[in-house]
Short mmCIF file of C-alpha atoms in Angstrom, two decimals:
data_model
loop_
_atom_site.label_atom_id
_atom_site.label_comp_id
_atom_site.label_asym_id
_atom_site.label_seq_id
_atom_site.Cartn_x
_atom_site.Cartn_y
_atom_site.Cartn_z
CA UNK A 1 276.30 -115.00 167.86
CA UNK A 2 273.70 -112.53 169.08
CA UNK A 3 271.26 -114.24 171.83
CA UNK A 4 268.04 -112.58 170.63
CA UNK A 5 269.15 -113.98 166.85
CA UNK A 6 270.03 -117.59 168.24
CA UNK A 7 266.85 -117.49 169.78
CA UNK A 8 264.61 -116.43 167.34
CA UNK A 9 266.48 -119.24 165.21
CA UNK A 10 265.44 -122.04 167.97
CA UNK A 11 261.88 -120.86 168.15
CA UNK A 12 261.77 -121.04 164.19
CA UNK A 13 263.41 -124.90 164.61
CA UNK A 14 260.94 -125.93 166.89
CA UNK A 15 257.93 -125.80 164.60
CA UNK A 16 256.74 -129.04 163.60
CA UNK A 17 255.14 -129.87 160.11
CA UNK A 18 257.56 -127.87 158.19
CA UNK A 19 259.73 -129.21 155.79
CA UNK A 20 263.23 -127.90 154.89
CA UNK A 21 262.09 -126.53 151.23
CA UNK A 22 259.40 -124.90 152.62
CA UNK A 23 261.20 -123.61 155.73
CA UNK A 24 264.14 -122.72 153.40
CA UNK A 25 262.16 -120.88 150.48
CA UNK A 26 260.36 -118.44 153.64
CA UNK A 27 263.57 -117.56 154.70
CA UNK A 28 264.84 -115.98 151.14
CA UNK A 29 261.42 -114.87 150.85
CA UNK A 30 261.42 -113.11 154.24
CA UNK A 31 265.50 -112.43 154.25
CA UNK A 32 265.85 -112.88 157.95
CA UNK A 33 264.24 -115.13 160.64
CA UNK A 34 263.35 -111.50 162.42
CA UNK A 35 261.49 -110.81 159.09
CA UNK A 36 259.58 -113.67 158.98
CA UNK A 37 258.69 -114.10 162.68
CA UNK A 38 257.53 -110.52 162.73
CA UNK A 39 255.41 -110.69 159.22
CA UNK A 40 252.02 -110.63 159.50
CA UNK A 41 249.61 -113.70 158.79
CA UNK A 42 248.24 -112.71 155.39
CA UNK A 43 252.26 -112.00 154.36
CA UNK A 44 252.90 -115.47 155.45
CA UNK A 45 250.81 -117.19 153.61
CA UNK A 46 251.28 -114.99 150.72
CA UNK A 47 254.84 -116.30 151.02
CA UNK A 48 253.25 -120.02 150.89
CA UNK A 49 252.68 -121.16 154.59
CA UNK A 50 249.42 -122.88 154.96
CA UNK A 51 246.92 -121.24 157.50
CA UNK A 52 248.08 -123.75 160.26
CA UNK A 53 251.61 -123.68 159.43
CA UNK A 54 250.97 -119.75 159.79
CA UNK A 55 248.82 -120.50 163.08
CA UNK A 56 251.65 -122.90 164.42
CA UNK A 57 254.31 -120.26 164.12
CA UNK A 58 252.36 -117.65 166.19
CA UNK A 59 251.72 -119.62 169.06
CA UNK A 60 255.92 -120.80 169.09
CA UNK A 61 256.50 -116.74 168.73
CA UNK A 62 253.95 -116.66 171.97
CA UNK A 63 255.65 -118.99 173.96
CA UNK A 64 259.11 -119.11 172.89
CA UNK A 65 258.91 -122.65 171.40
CA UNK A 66 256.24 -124.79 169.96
CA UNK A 67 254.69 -126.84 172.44
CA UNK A 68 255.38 -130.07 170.22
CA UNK A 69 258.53 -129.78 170.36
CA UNK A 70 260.82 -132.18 172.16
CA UNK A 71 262.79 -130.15 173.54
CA UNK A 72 262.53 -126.52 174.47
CA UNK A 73 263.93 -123.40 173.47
CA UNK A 74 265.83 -122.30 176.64
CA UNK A 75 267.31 -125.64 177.20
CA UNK A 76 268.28 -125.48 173.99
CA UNK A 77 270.00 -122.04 174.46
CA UNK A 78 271.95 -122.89 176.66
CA UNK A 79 273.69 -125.96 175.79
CA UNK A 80 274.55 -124.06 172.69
CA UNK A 81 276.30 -121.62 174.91
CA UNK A 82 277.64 -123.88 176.90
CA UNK A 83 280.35 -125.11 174.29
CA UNK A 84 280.31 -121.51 172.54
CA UNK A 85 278.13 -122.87 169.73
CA UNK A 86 276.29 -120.71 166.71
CA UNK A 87 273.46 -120.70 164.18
CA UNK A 88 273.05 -119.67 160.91
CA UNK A 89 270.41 -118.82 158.80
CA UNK A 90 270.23 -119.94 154.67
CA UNK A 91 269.42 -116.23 154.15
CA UNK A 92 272.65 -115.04 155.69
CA UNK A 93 275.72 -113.63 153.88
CA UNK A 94 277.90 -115.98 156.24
CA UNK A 95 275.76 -119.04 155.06
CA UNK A 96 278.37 -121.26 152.84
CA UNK A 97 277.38 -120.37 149.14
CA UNK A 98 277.97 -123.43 147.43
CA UNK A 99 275.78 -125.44 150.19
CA UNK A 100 273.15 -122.63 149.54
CA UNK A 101 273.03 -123.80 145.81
CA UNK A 102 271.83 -127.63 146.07
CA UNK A 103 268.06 -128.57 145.84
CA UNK A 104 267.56 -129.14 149.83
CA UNK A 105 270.07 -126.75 151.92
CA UNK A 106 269.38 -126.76 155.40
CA UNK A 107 267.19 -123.91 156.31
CA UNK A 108 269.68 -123.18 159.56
CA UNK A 109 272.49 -124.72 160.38
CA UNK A 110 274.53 -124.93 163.55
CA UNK A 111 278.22 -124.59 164.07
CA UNK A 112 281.27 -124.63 166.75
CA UNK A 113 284.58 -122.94 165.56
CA UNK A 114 285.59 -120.74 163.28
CA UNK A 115 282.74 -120.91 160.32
CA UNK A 116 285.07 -118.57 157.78
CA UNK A 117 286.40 -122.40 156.84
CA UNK A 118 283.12 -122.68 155.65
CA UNK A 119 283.58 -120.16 152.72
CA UNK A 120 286.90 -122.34 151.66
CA UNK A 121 287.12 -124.28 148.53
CA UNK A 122 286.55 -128.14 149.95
CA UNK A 123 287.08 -131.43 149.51
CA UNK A 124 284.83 -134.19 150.94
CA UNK A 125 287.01 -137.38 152.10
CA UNK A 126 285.47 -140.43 153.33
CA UNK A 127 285.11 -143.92 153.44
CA UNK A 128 285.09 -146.96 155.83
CA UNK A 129 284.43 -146.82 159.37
CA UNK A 130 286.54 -150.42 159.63
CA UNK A 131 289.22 -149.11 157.36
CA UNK A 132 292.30 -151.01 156.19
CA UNK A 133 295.75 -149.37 157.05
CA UNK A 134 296.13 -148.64 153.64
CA UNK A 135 292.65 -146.83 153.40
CA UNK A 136 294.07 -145.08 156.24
CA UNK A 137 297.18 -143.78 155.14
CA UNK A 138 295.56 -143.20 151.65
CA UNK A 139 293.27 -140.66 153.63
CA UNK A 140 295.73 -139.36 155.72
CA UNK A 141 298.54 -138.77 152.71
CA UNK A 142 295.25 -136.90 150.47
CA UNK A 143 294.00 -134.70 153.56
CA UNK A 144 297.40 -133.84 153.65
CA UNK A 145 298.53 -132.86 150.11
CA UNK A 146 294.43 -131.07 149.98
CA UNK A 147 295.35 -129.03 152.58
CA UNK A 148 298.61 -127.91 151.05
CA UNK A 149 296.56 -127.29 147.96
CA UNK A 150 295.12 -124.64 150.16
CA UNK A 151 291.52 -126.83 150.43
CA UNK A 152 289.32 -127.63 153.68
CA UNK A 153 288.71 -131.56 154.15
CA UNK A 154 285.33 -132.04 155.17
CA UNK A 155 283.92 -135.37 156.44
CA UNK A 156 281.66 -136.93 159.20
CA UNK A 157 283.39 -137.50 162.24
CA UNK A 158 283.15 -141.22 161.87
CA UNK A 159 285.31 -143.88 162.99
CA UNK A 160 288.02 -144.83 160.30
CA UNK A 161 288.89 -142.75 156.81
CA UNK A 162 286.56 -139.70 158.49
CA UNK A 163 288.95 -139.68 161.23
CA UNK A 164 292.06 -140.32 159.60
CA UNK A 165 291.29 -137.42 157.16
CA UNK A 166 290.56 -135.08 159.98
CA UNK A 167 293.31 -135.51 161.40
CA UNK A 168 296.03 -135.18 159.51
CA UNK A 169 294.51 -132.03 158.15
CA UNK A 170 295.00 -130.45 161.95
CA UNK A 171 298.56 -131.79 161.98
CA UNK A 172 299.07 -130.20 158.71
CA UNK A 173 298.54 -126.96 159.81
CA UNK A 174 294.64 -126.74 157.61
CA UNK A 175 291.62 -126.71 158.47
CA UNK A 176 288.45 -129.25 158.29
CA UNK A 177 284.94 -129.42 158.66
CA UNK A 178 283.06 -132.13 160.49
CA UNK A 179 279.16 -132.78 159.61
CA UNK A 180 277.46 -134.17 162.42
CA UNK A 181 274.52 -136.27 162.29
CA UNK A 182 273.57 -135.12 166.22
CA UNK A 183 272.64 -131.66 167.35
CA UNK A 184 275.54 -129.52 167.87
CA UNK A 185 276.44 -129.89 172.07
CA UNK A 186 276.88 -133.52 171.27
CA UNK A 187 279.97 -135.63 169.68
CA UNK A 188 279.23 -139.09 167.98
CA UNK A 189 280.59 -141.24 168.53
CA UNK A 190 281.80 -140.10 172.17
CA UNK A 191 285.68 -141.49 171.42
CA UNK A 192 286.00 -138.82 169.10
CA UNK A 193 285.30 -135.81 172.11
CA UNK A 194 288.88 -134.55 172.01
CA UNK A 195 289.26 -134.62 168.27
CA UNK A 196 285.76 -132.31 168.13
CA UNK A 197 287.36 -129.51 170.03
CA UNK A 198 290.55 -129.94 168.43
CA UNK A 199 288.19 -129.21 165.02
CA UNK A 200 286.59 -126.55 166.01
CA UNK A 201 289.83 -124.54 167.42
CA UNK A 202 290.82 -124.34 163.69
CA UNK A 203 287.67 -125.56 161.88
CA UNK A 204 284.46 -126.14 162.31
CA UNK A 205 281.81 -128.08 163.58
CA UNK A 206 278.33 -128.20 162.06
CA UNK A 207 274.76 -129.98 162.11
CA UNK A 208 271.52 -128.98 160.84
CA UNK A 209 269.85 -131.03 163.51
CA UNK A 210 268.59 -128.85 166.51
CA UNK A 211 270.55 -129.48 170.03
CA UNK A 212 269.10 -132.39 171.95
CA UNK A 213 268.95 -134.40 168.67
CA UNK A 214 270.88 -137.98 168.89
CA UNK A 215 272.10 -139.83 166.59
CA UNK A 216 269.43 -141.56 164.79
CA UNK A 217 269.91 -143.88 161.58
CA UNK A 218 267.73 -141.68 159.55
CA UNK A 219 270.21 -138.46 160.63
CA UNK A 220 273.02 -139.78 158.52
CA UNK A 221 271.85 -139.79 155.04
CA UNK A 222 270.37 -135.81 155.47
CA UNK A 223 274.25 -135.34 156.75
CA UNK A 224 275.89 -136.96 154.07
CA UNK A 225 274.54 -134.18 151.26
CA UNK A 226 275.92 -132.00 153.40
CA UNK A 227 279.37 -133.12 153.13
CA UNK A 228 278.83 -133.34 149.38
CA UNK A 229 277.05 -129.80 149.32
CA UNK A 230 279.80 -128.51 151.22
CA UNK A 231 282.17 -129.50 148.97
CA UNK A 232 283.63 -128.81 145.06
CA UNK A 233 284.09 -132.72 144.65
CA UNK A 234 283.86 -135.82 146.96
CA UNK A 235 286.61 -138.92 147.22
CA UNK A 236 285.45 -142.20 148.48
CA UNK A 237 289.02 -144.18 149.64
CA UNK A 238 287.50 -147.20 150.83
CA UNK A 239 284.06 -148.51 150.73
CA UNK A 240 282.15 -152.17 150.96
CA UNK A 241 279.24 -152.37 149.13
CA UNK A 242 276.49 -151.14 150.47
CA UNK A 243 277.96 -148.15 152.51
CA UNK A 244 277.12 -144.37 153.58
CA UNK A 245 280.03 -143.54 151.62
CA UNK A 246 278.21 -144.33 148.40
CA UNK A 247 275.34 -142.99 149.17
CA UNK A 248 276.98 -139.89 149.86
CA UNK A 249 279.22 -140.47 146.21
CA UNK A 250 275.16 -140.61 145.11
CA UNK A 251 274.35 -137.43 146.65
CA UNK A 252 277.49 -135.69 145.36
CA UNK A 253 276.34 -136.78 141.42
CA UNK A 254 272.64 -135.44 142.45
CA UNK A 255 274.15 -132.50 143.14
CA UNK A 256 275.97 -131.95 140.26
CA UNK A 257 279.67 -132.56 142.07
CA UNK A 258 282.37 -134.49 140.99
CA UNK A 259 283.40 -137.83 142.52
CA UNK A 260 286.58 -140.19 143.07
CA UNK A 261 287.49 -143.37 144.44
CA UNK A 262 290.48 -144.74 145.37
CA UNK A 263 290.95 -148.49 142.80
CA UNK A 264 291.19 -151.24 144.94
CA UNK A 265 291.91 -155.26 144.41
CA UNK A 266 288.64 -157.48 143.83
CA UNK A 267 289.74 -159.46 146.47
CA UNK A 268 289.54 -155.90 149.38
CA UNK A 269 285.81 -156.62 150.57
CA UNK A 270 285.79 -153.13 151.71
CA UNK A 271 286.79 -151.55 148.00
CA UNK A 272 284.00 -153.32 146.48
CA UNK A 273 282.49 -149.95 146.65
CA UNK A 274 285.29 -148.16 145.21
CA UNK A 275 285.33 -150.47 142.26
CA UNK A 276 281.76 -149.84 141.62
CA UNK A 277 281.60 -146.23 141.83
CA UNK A 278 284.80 -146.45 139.23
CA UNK A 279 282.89 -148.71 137.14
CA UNK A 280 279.87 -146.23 137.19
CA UNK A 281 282.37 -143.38 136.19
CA UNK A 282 283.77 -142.00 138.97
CA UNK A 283 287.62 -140.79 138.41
CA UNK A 284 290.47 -142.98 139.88
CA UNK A 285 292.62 -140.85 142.65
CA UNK A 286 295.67 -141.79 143.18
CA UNK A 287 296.80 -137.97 144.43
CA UNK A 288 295.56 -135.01 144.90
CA UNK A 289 296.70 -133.60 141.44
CA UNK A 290 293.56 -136.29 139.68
CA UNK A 291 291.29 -133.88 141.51
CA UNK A 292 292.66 -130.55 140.96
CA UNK A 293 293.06 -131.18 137.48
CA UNK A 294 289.32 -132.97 136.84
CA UNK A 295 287.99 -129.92 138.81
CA UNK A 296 289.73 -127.62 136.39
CA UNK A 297 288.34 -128.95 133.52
CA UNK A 298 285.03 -129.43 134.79
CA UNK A 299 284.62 -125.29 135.89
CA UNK A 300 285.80 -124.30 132.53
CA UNK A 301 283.16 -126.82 130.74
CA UNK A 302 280.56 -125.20 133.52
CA UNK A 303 281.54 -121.76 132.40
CA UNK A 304 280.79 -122.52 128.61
CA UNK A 305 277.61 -124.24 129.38
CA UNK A 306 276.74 -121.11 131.66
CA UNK A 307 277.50 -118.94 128.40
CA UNK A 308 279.78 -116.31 130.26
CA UNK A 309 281.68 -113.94 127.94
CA UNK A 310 285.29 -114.86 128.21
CA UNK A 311 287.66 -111.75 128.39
CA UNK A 312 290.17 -111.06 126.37
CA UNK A 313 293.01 -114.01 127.34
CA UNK A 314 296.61 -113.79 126.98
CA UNK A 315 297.76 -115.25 130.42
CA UNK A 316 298.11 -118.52 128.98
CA UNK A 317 295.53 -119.65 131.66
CA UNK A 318 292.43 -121.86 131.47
CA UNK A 319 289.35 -119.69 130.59
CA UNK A 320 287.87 -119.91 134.20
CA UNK A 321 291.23 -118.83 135.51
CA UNK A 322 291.74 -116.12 133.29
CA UNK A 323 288.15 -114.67 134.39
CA UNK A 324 288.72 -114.60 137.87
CA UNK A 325 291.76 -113.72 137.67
CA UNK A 326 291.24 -110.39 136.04
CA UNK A 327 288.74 -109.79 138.62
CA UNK A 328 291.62 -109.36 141.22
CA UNK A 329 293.64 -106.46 141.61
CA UNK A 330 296.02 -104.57 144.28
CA UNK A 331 293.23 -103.73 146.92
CA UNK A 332 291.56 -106.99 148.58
CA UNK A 333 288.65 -108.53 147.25
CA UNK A 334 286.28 -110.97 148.74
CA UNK A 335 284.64 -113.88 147.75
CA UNK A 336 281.00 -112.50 146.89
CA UNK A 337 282.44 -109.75 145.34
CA UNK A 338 284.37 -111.78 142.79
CA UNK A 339 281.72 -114.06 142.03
CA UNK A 340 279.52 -110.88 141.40
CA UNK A 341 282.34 -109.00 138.91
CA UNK A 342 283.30 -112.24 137.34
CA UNK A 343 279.44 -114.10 136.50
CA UNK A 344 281.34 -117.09 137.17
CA UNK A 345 278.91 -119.93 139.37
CA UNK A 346 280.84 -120.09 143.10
CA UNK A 347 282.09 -123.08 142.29
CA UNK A 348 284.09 -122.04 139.25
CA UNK A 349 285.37 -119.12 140.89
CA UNK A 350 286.48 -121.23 144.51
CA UNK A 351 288.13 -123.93 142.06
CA UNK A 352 290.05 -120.60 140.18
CA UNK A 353 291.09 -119.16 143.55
CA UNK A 354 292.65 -122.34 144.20
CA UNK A 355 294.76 -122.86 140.99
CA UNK A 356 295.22 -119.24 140.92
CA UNK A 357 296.47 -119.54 144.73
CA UNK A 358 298.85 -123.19 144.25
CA UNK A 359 300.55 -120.78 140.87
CA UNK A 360 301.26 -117.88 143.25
CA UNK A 361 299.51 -115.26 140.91
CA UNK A 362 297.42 -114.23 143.88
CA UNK A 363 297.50 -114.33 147.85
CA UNK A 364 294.67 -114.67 150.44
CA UNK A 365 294.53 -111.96 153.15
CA UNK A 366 291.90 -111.33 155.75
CA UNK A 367 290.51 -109.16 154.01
CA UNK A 368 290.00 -111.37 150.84
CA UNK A 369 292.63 -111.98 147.85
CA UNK A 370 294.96 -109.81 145.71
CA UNK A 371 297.13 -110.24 143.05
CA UNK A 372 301.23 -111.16 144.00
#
């Protein structure tokens, strides 16, 4: 990541007063954090910054940080170089799409590792922090079989069905994405140090908090739409009632995303949860095919609400299959490129790519996907 960008990020961060829709909206306005720091004051408030809001960000451009803020810019810097760390802006191509389309995305977001996982169809696994060994192996056994599906298991980094998933995604050759509720030079809790940089050598890290930030109860619930933004649906395997894992189930419905929960006994105190989120509607899991299947039908009921003219189909596929499918050819395509040609939302198109992927009727390059 460019210094001069990462910077210019930072001094953005350090602003206080803002909130994240505002912060968020001048960045599409603007296109670029360069844009918008160099804009003059009349654009800015044109754009809908207040005059002190507009006042505040001069004087952090003048002295490379607000003066407010607890910590400071260069400090800052380099701790994020110091474990080869990134930023991201919600303007940015590289910014994950279907994060990009929920009511609050993070206006930048830090990362360790390799943030192309971030542009991966994914599944959100999590649960209880004092799991059962069943939870466990339930979240190990899904990560697994998502990962052979050719999805990216996101969760939080937690103790329990968070670490069980993240793990046996590495050992199964995939990748995963951890959401931290801490800024990005920091691992909580500190036990899980070693699986960290074992995530980001395949996955990827990421926090929207700035570096320096700890990990304060009121982080958790802003990260927990993050795993549910992140991902097409989210799966709850074990849960007592109350729980972060149902209030991220909660912000996975807000957000329009499917959820699952594992059924547990009445007599598990820690699938109480489970039970009510089943109750409530969620689907019952029991492998990873209840999820690829519910997502299926759910993208081609989006694609009928969106009112997208269905091509001529005699593939025998489902409609949202069909579509992106015959959006592919010989020569690679990328992701933006097929959600362009094919007026398909992202999420339609990721859950096709999948399906398409599992039925070998395409193949993903480098470069992007083409038909086998």
């Amino acid at each position: 990541m460019n210094d001069s960008y990462t910077e210019l990020c930072l001094v953005l961060h350090s602003i206080p007063g803002i909130s994240i829709l505002k912060m968020t909206a001048l960045l599409r306005h603007f296109g670029s954090p360069a844009a918008l720091m160099s804009a003059d004051r009349s654009s800015r408030i044109a754009a809908g910054m207040t005059a002190g809001e507009a006042g505040a960000l001069e004087l952090a451009g003048r002295r490379n940080g607000h003066p407010a803020a607890s910590w400071s810019v260069d400090q800052s810097q380099r701790a994020m170089q110091a474990v080869s760390a990134g930023v991201m802006a919600v303007s940015q191509p590289a910014y994950p799409a279907l994060l990009r389309t929920i009511h609050d995305p993070p206006p930048l977001l830090y990362y360790r590792g390799d943030r192309a996982s971030l542009r991966k169809p994914c599944l959100a696994i999590v649960g209880s922090r004092k799991a059962s060994p069943a939870g466990l192996r339930m979240a190990a056994e899904l990560s697994a079989a998502a990962t052979d599906a050719g999805l990216t298991v996101v969760s939080g980094l937690a103790l329990g069905i968070d670490a069980s998933a993240h793990r046996r995604a590495l050992s199964a050759g995939g990748s995963t994405v951890a959401v931290m509720a801490t800024g990005i030079e920091q691992v909580y809790p500190r036990r899980h140090n070693k699986l960290a940089v074992e995530i980001a050598d395949t996955g990827c890290l990421l926090t929207e908090f700035p570096p320096g930030s700890a990990p304060l109860r009121g982080h958790f619930p802003q990260r927990n739409r993050l795993i549910s933004g992140l991902s097409l649906a989210t799966v709850v395997i074990e849960a007592a009632l109350p729980s972060g894992s149902l209030l991220t189930a909660g912000t996975a419905l807000e957000q329009g995303r499917e959820v699952f929960a594992a059924p547990w006994s009445i007599f598990h105190r820690n699938g109480r949860g489970c039970l009510r989120l089943i109750r409530d509607g969620a689907g019952i899991v029991e492998s990873i095919d209840d999820v690829l299947l519910e997502l299926d039908s759910l993208y081609q009921l989006q694609l009928e609400l969106d009112g997208v003219a269905r091509p001529d189909n005699d593939t025998g596929l489902p409609p949202a299959q069909a579509v992106v499918l015959a959006a592919i050819g010989d020569s690679a395509v990328d992701l933006d490129s097929l959600v362009a040609s094919s007026h398909l939302p992202v999420a339609a198109v990721l859950a096709g790519l999948s399906s398409l992927e599992l039925q070998g009727k395409i193949a993903r390059l480098p470069a992007g996907y083409v038909r086998c």
